[in-house]
Coordinates of C-alpha atoms in Angstrom, one line a residue:
X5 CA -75.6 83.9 236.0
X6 CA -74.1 82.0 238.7
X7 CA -72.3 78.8 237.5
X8 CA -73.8 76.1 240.2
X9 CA -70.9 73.7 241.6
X10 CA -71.7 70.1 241.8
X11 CA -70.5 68.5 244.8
X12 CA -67.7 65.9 244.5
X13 CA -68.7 62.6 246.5
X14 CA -66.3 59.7 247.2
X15 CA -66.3 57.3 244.4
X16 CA -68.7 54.4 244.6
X17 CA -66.5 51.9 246.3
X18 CA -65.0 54.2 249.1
X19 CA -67.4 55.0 251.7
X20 CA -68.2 50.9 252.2
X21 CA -64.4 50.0 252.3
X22 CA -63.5 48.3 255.3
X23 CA -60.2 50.2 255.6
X24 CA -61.9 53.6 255.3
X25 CA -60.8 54.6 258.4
X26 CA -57.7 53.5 258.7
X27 CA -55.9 53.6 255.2
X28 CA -53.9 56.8 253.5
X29 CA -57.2 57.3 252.3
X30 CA -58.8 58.3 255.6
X31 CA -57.1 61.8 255.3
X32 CA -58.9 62.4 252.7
X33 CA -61.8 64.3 251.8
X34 CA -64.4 62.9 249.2
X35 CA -62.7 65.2 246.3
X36 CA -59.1 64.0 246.7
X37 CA -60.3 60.7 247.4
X38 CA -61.7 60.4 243.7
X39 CA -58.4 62.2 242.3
X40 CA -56.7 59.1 244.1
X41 CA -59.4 56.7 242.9
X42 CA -59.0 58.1 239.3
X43 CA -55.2 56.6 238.8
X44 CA -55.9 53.1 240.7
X45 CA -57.7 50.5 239.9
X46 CA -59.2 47.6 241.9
X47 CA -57.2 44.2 241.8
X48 CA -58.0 40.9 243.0
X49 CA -54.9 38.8 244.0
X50 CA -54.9 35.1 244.7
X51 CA -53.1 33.5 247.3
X52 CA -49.5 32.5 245.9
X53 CA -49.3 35.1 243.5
X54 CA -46.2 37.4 243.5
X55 CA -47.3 41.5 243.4
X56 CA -43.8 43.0 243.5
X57 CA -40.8 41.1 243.1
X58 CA -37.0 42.3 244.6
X59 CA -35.1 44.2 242.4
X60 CA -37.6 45.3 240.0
X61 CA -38.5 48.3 239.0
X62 CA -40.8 50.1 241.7
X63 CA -43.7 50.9 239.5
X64 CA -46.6 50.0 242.2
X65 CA -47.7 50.6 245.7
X66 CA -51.0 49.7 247.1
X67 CA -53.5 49.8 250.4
X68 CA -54.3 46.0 251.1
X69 CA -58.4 46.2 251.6
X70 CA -58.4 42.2 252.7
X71 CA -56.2 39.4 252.7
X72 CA -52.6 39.1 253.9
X73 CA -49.5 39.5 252.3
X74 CA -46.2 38.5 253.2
X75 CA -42.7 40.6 252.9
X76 CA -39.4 38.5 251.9
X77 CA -35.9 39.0 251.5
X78 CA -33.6 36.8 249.8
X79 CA -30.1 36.4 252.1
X80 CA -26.8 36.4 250.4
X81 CA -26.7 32.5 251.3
X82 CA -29.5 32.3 248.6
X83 CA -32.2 31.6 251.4
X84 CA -35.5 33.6 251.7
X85 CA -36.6 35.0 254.9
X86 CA -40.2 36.0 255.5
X87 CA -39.4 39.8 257.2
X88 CA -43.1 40.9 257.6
X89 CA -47.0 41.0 257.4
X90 CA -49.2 43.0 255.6
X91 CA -52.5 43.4 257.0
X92 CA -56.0 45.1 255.7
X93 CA -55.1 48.9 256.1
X94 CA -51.3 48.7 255.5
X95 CA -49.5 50.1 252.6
X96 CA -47.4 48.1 249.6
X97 CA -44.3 49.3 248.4
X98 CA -42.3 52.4 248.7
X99 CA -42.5 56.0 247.3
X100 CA -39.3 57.0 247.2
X101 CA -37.0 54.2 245.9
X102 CA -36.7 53.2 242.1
X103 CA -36.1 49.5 242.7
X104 CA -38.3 47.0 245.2
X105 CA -36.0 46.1 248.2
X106 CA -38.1 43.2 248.8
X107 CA -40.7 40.2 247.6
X108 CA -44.1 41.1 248.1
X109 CA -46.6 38.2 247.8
X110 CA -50.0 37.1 248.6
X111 CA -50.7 34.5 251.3
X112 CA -54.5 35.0 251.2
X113 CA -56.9 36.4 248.8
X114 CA -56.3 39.9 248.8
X115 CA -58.4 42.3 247.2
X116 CA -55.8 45.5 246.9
X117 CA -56.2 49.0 244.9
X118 CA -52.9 49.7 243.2
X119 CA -51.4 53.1 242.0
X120 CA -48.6 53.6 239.6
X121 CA -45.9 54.9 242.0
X122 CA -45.2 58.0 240.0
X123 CA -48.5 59.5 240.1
X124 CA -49.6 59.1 243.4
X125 CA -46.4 60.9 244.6
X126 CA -47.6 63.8 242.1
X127 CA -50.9 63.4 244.1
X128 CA -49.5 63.2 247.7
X129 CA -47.6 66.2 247.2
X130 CA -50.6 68.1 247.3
X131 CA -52.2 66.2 249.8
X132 CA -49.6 66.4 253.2
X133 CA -52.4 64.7 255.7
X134 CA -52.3 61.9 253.3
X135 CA -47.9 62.0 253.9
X136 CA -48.0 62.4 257.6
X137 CA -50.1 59.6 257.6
X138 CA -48.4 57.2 256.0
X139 CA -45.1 58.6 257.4
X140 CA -47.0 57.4 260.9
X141 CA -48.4 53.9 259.3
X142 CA -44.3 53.5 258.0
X143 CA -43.4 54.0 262.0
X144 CA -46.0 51.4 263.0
X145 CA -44.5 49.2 260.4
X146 CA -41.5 49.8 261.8
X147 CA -42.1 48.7 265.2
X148 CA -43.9 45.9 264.2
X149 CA -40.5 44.7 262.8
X150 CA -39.3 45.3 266.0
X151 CA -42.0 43.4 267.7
X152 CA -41.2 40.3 264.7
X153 CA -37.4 40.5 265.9
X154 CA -38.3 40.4 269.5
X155 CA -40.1 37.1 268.4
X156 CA -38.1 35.4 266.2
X157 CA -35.5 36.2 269.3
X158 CA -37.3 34.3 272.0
X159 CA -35.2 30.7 272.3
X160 CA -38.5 28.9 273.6
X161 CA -40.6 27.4 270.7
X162 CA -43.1 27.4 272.7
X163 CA -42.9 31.1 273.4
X164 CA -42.2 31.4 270.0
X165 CA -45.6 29.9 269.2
X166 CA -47.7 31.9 271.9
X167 CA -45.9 35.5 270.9
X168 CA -47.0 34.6 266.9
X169 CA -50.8 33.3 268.2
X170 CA -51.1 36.5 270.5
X171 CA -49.8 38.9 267.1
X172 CA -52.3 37.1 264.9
X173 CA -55.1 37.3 267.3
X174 CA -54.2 41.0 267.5
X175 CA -54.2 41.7 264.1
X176 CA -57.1 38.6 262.6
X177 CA -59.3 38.4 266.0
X178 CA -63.1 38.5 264.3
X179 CA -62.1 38.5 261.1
X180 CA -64.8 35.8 260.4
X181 CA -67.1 37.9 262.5
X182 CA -66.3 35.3 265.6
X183 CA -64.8 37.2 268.3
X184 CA -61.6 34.9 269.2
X185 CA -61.6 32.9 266.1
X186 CA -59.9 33.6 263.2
X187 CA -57.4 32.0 260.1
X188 CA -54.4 31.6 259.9
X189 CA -52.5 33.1 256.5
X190 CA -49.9 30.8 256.3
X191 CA -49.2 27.3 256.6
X192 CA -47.4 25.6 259.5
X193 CA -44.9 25.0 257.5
X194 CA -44.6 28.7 256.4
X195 CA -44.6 29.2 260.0
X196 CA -42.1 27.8 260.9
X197 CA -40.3 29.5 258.2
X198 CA -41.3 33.0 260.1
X199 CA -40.2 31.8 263.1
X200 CA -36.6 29.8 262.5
X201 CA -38.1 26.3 263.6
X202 CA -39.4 23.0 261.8
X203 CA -43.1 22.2 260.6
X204 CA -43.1 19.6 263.5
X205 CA -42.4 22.1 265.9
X206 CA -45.0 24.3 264.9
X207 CA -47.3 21.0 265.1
X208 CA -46.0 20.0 268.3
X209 CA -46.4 23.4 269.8
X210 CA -49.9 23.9 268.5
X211 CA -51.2 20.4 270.1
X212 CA -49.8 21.5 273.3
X213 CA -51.6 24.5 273.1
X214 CA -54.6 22.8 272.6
X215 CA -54.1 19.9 275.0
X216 CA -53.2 22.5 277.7
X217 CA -57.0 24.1 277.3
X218 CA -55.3 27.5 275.9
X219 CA -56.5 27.2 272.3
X220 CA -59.0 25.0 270.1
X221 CA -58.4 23.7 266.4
X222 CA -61.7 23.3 265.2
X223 CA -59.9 22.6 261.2
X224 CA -58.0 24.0 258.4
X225 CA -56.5 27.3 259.7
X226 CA -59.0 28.5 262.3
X227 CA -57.9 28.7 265.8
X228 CA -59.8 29.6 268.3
X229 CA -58.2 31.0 271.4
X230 CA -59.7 30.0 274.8
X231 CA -57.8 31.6 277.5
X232 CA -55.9 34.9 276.5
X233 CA -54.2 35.1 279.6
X234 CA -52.3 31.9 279.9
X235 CA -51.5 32.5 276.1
X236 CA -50.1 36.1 277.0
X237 CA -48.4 34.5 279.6
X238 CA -46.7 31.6 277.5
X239 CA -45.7 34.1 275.0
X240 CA -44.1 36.6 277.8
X241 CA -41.9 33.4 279.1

């Protein structure tokens, strides 16, 4: 007798995830995916926790589902130095070095799945789609550094402001299923952190903003941006 095969389907959680698409995960079929699935787990993260902290040993990565998570380095002078975002879709930590380069922590609520490093290089290895890809989500990284550089380079605060707003909008815009709005993952004062300037610059800048007609604050983090161009425009100056 012929032995019937049963057909592998994604695991439960997989074909609903809002990252589907874009994730390591999207170049894979449903029967990888649940070899994947079957050495992570799901983790919930609170804002303020620490996931990976610099110089320890690089036993995790992770695809961030939702939330936001920050990337910092500690300078020799002791200071720490916010270097990055990660955003829904992007991947924590590296494969290929034994010791975290840098802090990874959670500004918002992130809800994350987490594989032990080890094994899902056994995985990958198997699976090159899955490498190229995240070899081409390392390169976007990668020049979204650049693009943080180019920022943190402008000398105008208020260029400053308008380049970060533009990024955010980019990356949050209808987030809270309001095209245009969205929250903020950080405080001001975290912003100006990112971008080399004080908390009340960042409050000075943002009331400009809003006073000029370019953006509303209707409370807490949400911003609400009303003219794109003269923000693009701002942040090009």
């Amino acid at each position: 007798m012929r032995s019937e095969q049963r057909a592998v389907v994604a695991p439960p959680r997989c074909p609903t995830c809002a990252v589907r698409g874009s994730a390591m995960c999207s170049a894979l079929g449903d029967g990888d995916l649940a070899r994947v699935r079957a050495i992570g787990l799901r983790r919930t993260v609170a804002a303020g926790q620490v996931l990976v902290w610099a110089g320890d040993p690089n036993a995790i990565c992770a695809n961030v589902v939702s939330g936001v998570l920050k990337i910092v380095r500690v300078a020799s002078d002791g200071h720490e130095h916010i270097v990055g975002l990660l955003f829904p879709g992007d991947f924590v930590g590296d494969l290929f070095t034994e010791s975290a380069r840098e802090t990874v922590q959670v500004l918002c609520d992130a809800d994350l799945c987490v594989y032990p490093r080890g094994a899902l290089r056994h995985v990958l290895d198997v699976h090159p789609a899955a490498e190229r890809l995240l070899l081409r989500r390392a390169l976007t990284t990668l020049d979204e550094t650049r693009k943080w550089m180019l920022m943190l380079g402008r000398k105008d605060a208020s260029a400053k402001i308008a380049a970060f707003l533009v990024d955010m909008a980019r990356r949050l815009d209808g987030s809270g299923g309001v095209a245009g709005r969205f929250d903020l993952p950080m405080s001001r004062s975290e912003i100006g952190a990112v971008l080399g300037t004080t908390i009340e610059t960042v409050s000075r800048q943002f009331t400009a903003l809003r006073v000029a007609g370019i953006i509303a604050l209707p409370g807490g983090r949400a911003v609400v941006i009303l003219d794109q161009a003269r923000l693009a425009r701002r942040a090009a100056a």
